[in-house]
Amino acid sequence: AGAVGAGPACARRQLSGCVFEPRVSGDANACGFRPRGDRSDLDALPSHARAAVDSWRAYADREAFWSSAALFDGLLRPRPPLQRLIDAARAALGDAPRPWVGVHLRRGDACREGAYMGRTCSSGASYAAAACVLGTRYGLGTLLAATDSDAALRELKEAVSATPGCDFVKIAATQRLERDDAAREATRIEDLLGSGAL
């Protein structure tokens, strides 16, 4: 027994058993955590639920791509609290001109320990160059930057402004920048966990 994300117990189960089968059976606890070959829980379901699960399995065996797409749609669908934040961020963009080009400016472990981890800490100019290529190809509407780094956002804006022909109508940050980089760095999750604060 366990829940999706509960670790190895769930990881050993077939993905469709953990995600999709409970949805089609209408019973969230009916068959989410049993090996595929064990029908004991499935046999206890009403016949329409058994038929739905059997139908799903036949479809999954026949259509690997589309069944995987359905599973990942279930896995990657935001939970209600996250969906509310996404909806609020989208609403805050208002009538931001389309098309949108999105960038996620990361300034976490890749910048802090990049050499050790074999990762690159990309500058705002690197992100801007890629965004300008996409903007030129698909249209210069709005450049959406998701970041928690005020320095990265500043670098991106300066680099876009300095790039000839890269005239996005609007550059919008999708996260609030309530703390500067130094304050954010002082409260890394690793440190909070290590100190027992979390």
mmCIF file of C-alpha atoms in Angstrom:
data_model
loop_
_atom_site.group_PDB
_atom_site.id
_atom_site.type_symbol
_atom_site.label_atom_id
_atom_site.label_comp_id
_atom_site.label_asym_id
_atom_site.label_seq_id
_atom_site.Cartn_x
_atom_site.Cartn_y
_atom_site.Cartn_z
ATOM 1 C CA ALA A 1 0.000 0.000 0.000
ATOM 2 C CA GLY A 2 1.037 3.629 -0.402
ATOM 3 C CA ALA A 3 0.401 6.707 -2.433
ATOM 4 C CA VAL A 4 1.702 7.945 -5.759
ATOM 5 C CA GLY A 5 5.129 9.292 -5.017
ATOM 6 C CA ALA A 6 5.484 7.145 -1.901
ATOM 7 C CA GLY A 7 8.775 5.786 -3.170
ATOM 8 C CA PRO A 8 9.945 2.336 -4.245
ATOM 9 C CA ALA A 9 6.659 0.604 -3.394
ATOM 10 C CA CYS A 10 4.882 2.647 -6.037
ATOM 11 C CA ALA A 11 7.856 2.723 -8.404
ATOM 12 C CA ARG A 12 7.710 -1.063 -8.685
ATOM 13 C CA ARG A 13 4.095 -0.902 -9.789
ATOM 14 C CA GLN A 14 3.102 -0.437 -13.374
ATOM 15 C CA LEU A 15 2.572 3.233 -14.186
ATOM 16 C CA SER A 16 -0.940 2.672 -15.476
ATOM 17 C CA GLY A 17 -1.891 1.054 -12.182
ATOM 18 C CA CYS A 18 -0.672 4.060 -10.223
ATOM 19 C CA VAL A 19 -2.219 6.759 -12.371
ATOM 20 C CA PHE A 20 -4.843 5.874 -14.915
ATOM 21 C CA GLU A 21 -6.700 2.792 -13.723
ATOM 22 C CA PRO A 22 -8.118 4.448 -10.577
ATOM 23 C CA ARG A 23 -9.561 7.190 -12.795
ATOM 24 C CA VAL A 24 -11.374 4.871 -15.179
ATOM 25 C CA SER A 25 -12.609 2.572 -12.409
ATOM 26 C CA GLY A 26 -14.071 5.472 -10.432
ATOM 27 C CA ASP A 27 -12.454 4.145 -7.253
ATOM 28 C CA ALA A 28 -9.225 5.873 -6.273
ATOM 29 C CA ASN A 29 -8.168 2.951 -4.065
ATOM 30 C CA ALA A 30 -9.433 0.151 -6.274
ATOM 31 C CA CYS A 31 -6.366 -0.832 -8.224
ATOM 32 C CA GLY A 32 -3.706 1.805 -7.913
ATOM 33 C CA PHE A 33 -1.156 -0.275 -6.019
ATOM 34 C CA ARG A 34 -1.112 -3.864 -7.145
ATOM 35 C CA PRO A 35 1.010 -5.742 -9.618
ATOM 36 C CA ARG A 36 -0.558 -5.987 -13.045
ATOM 37 C CA GLY A 37 -0.889 -9.774 -12.849
ATOM 38 C CA ASP A 38 -2.853 -9.749 -9.573
ATOM 39 C CA ARG A 39 -6.575 -9.416 -10.256
ATOM 40 C CA SER A 40 -7.808 -9.825 -6.659
ATOM 41 C CA ASP A 41 -8.560 -6.118 -6.162
ATOM 42 C CA LEU A 42 -9.853 -5.757 -9.693
ATOM 43 C CA ASP A 43 -12.265 -8.675 -9.303
ATOM 44 C CA ALA A 44 -13.862 -6.902 -6.336
ATOM 45 C CA LEU A 45 -14.847 -3.954 -8.530
ATOM 46 C CA PRO A 46 -18.214 -3.579 -10.241
ATOM 47 C CA SER A 47 -18.270 -5.116 -13.714
ATOM 48 C CA HIS A 48 -18.270 -1.730 -15.494
ATOM 49 C CA ALA A 49 -15.078 -0.749 -13.642
ATOM 50 C CA ARG A 50 -13.401 -4.078 -14.452
ATOM 51 C CA ALA A 51 -14.367 -3.613 -18.086
ATOM 52 C CA ALA A 52 -12.924 -0.081 -18.100
ATOM 53 C CA VAL A 53 -9.594 -1.250 -16.668
ATOM 54 C CA ASP A 54 -9.404 -4.220 -19.038
ATOM 55 C CA SER A 55 -10.214 -1.921 -21.933
ATOM 56 C CA TRP A 56 -7.472 0.474 -20.850
ATOM 57 C CA ARG A 57 -4.923 -2.342 -20.625
ATOM 58 C CA ALA A 58 -5.799 -3.582 -24.105
ATOM 59 C CA TYR A 59 -5.501 -0.053 -25.454
ATOM 60 C CA ALA A 60 -2.161 0.482 -23.670
ATOM 61 C CA ASP A 61 -0.780 -2.736 -25.152
ATOM 62 C CA ARG A 62 -1.917 -1.693 -28.640
ATOM 63 C CA GLU A 63 -1.152 2.064 -28.550
ATOM 64 C CA ALA A 64 1.987 2.661 -26.498
ATOM 65 C CA PHE A 65 2.461 6.312 -27.506
ATOM 66 C CA TRP A 66 -1.105 7.497 -26.923
ATOM 67 C CA SER A 67 -1.522 5.550 -23.702
ATOM 68 C CA SER A 68 1.754 7.039 -22.421
ATOM 69 C CA ALA A 69 0.502 10.504 -23.374
ATOM 70 C CA ALA A 70 -2.665 9.920 -21.350
ATOM 71 C CA LEU A 71 -0.632 8.721 -18.369
ATOM 72 C CA PHE A 72 1.688 11.702 -18.445
ATOM 73 C CA ASP A 73 -1.304 14.019 -18.764
ATOM 74 C CA GLY A 74 -2.475 12.592 -15.456
ATOM 75 C CA LEU A 75 0.954 12.680 -13.857
ATOM 76 C CA LEU A 76 1.850 16.198 -14.939
ATOM 77 C CA ARG A 77 -1.512 17.852 -14.321
ATOM 78 C CA PRO A 78 -1.039 20.443 -11.569
ATOM 79 C CA ARG A 79 -2.747 19.862 -8.235
ATOM 80 C CA PRO A 80 -5.465 22.443 -7.444
ATOM 81 C CA PRO A 81 -3.263 24.774 -5.323
ATOM 82 C CA LEU A 82 -0.603 24.926 -8.058
ATOM 83 C CA GLN A 83 -3.257 25.326 -10.767
ATOM 84 C CA ARG A 84 -4.626 28.353 -8.890
ATOM 85 C CA LEU A 85 -1.148 29.921 -8.878
ATOM 86 C CA ILE A 86 -0.764 29.212 -12.595
ATOM 87 C CA ASP A 87 -4.170 30.751 -13.306
ATOM 88 C CA ALA A 88 -3.273 33.842 -11.253
ATOM 89 C CA ALA A 89 0.049 34.245 -13.083
ATOM 90 C CA ARG A 90 -1.717 33.902 -16.439
ATOM 91 C CA ALA A 91 -4.363 36.436 -15.411
ATOM 92 C CA ALA A 92 -1.632 38.861 -14.288
ATOM 93 C CA LEU A 93 -0.270 38.844 -17.834
ATOM 94 C CA GLY A 94 -3.501 40.433 -18.971
ATOM 95 C CA ASP A 95 -3.447 41.155 -22.667
ATOM 96 C CA ALA A 96 0.274 40.448 -23.129
ATOM 97 C CA PRO A 97 0.753 40.297 -26.902
ATOM 98 C CA ARG A 98 1.151 36.885 -28.470
ATOM 99 C CA PRO A 99 3.047 34.878 -29.475
ATOM 100 C CA TRP A 100 4.763 34.229 -26.154
ATOM 101 C CA VAL A 101 8.328 32.992 -25.800
ATOM 102 C CA GLY A 102 9.096 31.589 -22.356
ATOM 103 C CA VAL A 103 12.418 31.227 -20.576
ATOM 104 C CA HIS A 104 13.194 29.773 -17.161
ATOM 105 C CA LEU A 105 16.208 31.630 -15.786
ATOM 106 C CA ARG A 106 17.834 29.375 -13.208
ATOM 107 C CA ARG A 107 20.376 30.664 -10.747
ATOM 108 C CA GLY A 108 20.460 27.789 -8.301
ATOM 109 C CA ASP A 109 22.736 24.783 -8.054
ATOM 110 C CA ALA A 110 24.053 25.065 -11.627
ATOM 111 C CA CYS A 111 25.558 28.456 -10.787
ATOM 112 C CA ARG A 112 26.613 27.570 -7.276
ATOM 113 C CA GLU A 113 28.141 24.147 -7.932
ATOM 114 C CA GLY A 114 28.134 23.969 -11.738
ATOM 115 C CA ALA A 115 31.768 23.007 -12.214
ATOM 116 C CA TYR A 116 31.451 20.191 -9.693
ATOM 117 C CA MET A 117 28.191 18.943 -11.204
ATOM 118 C CA GLY A 118 29.263 19.365 -14.835
ATOM 119 C CA ARG A 119 26.546 21.944 -15.508
ATOM 120 C CA THR A 120 26.720 25.404 -17.005
ATOM 121 C CA CYS A 121 25.534 28.563 -15.316
ATOM 122 C CA SER A 122 24.117 30.443 -18.289
ATOM 123 C CA SER A 123 24.080 34.213 -18.375
ATOM 124 C CA GLY A 124 21.066 36.349 -19.149
ATOM 125 C CA ALA A 125 22.711 37.063 -22.524
ATOM 126 C CA SER A 126 22.671 33.334 -23.379
ATOM 127 C CA TYR A 127 18.961 33.123 -22.645
ATOM 128 C CA ALA A 128 18.344 36.344 -24.563
ATOM 129 C CA ALA A 129 20.152 35.057 -27.652
ATOM 130 C CA ALA A 130 17.994 31.914 -27.756
ATOM 131 C CA ALA A 131 14.809 33.892 -27.036
ATOM 132 C CA CYS A 132 15.599 36.375 -29.806
ATOM 133 C CA VAL A 133 16.092 33.546 -32.313
ATOM 134 C CA LEU A 134 12.681 32.113 -31.391
ATOM 135 C CA GLY A 135 11.068 35.541 -31.312
ATOM 136 C CA THR A 136 12.389 36.369 -34.760
ATOM 137 C CA ARG A 137 11.228 33.037 -36.122
ATOM 138 C CA TYR A 138 7.747 32.968 -34.586
ATOM 139 C CA GLY A 139 6.968 36.594 -33.858
ATOM 140 C CA LEU A 140 8.040 39.146 -31.306
ATOM 141 C CA GLY A 141 5.137 39.284 -28.889
ATOM 142 C CA THR A 142 5.908 38.801 -25.199
ATOM 143 C CA LEU A 143 9.000 37.323 -23.616
ATOM 144 C CA LEU A 144 7.950 35.581 -20.402
ATOM 145 C CA ALA A 145 10.724 35.059 -17.878
ATOM 146 C CA ALA A 146 10.196 32.673 -14.970
ATOM 147 C CA THR A 147 12.866 33.341 -12.365
ATOM 148 C CA ASP A 148 13.499 34.063 -8.731
ATOM 149 C CA SER A 149 16.688 35.973 -9.494
ATOM 150 C CA ASP A 150 16.528 39.722 -9.872
ATOM 151 C CA ALA A 151 20.060 39.730 -11.335
ATOM 152 C CA ALA A 152 19.155 37.151 -14.000
ATOM 153 C CA LEU A 153 16.066 39.096 -15.030
ATOM 154 C CA ARG A 154 18.079 42.323 -15.236
ATOM 155 C CA GLU A 155 20.731 40.592 -17.391
ATOM 156 C CA LEU A 156 18.051 39.200 -19.703
ATOM 157 C CA LYS A 157 16.371 42.579 -20.193
ATOM 158 C CA GLU A 158 19.689 44.333 -20.857
ATOM 159 C CA ALA A 159 20.778 41.680 -23.361
ATOM 160 C CA VAL A 160 17.456 41.758 -25.230
ATOM 161 C CA SER A 161 17.613 45.574 -25.418
ATOM 162 C CA ALA A 162 21.158 45.386 -26.817
ATOM 163 C CA THR A 163 20.263 42.842 -29.518
ATOM 164 C CA PRO A 164 19.405 44.484 -32.861
ATOM 165 C CA GLY A 165 16.064 43.322 -34.263
ATOM 166 C CA CYS A 166 14.997 41.672 -31.018
ATOM 167 C CA ASP A 167 12.148 44.010 -30.226
ATOM 168 C CA PHE A 168 9.737 42.089 -28.028
ATOM 169 C CA VAL A 169 6.615 44.136 -27.414
ATOM 170 C CA LYS A 170 6.750 43.236 -23.728
ATOM 171 C CA ILE A 171 9.032 41.426 -21.286
ATOM 172 C CA ALA A 172 7.183 40.049 -18.271
ATOM 173 C CA ALA A 173 8.394 38.197 -15.192
ATOM 174 C CA THR A 174 6.023 35.477 -14.039
ATOM 175 C CA GLN A 175 7.330 35.345 -10.461
ATOM 176 C CA ARG A 176 7.498 37.953 -7.771
ATOM 177 C CA LEU A 177 11.006 39.104 -6.949
ATOM 178 C CA GLU A 178 10.513 39.795 -3.251
ATOM 179 C CA ARG A 179 14.087 39.122 -2.168
ATOM 180 C CA ASP A 180 17.383 39.853 -3.812
ATOM 181 C CA ASP A 181 19.745 37.062 -4.822
ATOM 182 C CA ALA A 182 21.891 37.321 -1.681
ATOM 183 C CA ALA A 183 18.896 36.946 0.654
ATOM 184 C CA ARG A 184 17.543 34.034 -1.384
ATOM 185 C CA GLU A 185 20.934 32.326 -1.386
ATOM 186 C CA ALA A 186 21.087 32.651 2.409
ATOM 187 C CA THR A 187 17.938 30.541 2.724
ATOM 188 C CA ARG A 188 18.734 27.578 0.482
ATOM 189 C CA ILE A 189 16.529 24.538 1.017
ATOM 190 C CA GLU A 190 19.599 22.412 1.766
ATOM 191 C CA ASP A 191 20.567 24.722 4.621
ATOM 192 C CA LEU A 192 17.037 24.876 6.010
ATOM 193 C CA LEU A 193 16.784 21.088 5.994
ATOM 194 C CA GLY A 194 20.230 20.751 7.574
ATOM 195 C CA SER A 195 19.383 23.172 10.361
ATOM 196 C CA GLY A 196 16.157 21.371 11.186
ATOM 197 C CA ALA A 197 14.029 24.395 10.273
ATOM 198 C CA LEU A 198 12.138 22.225 7.782
#
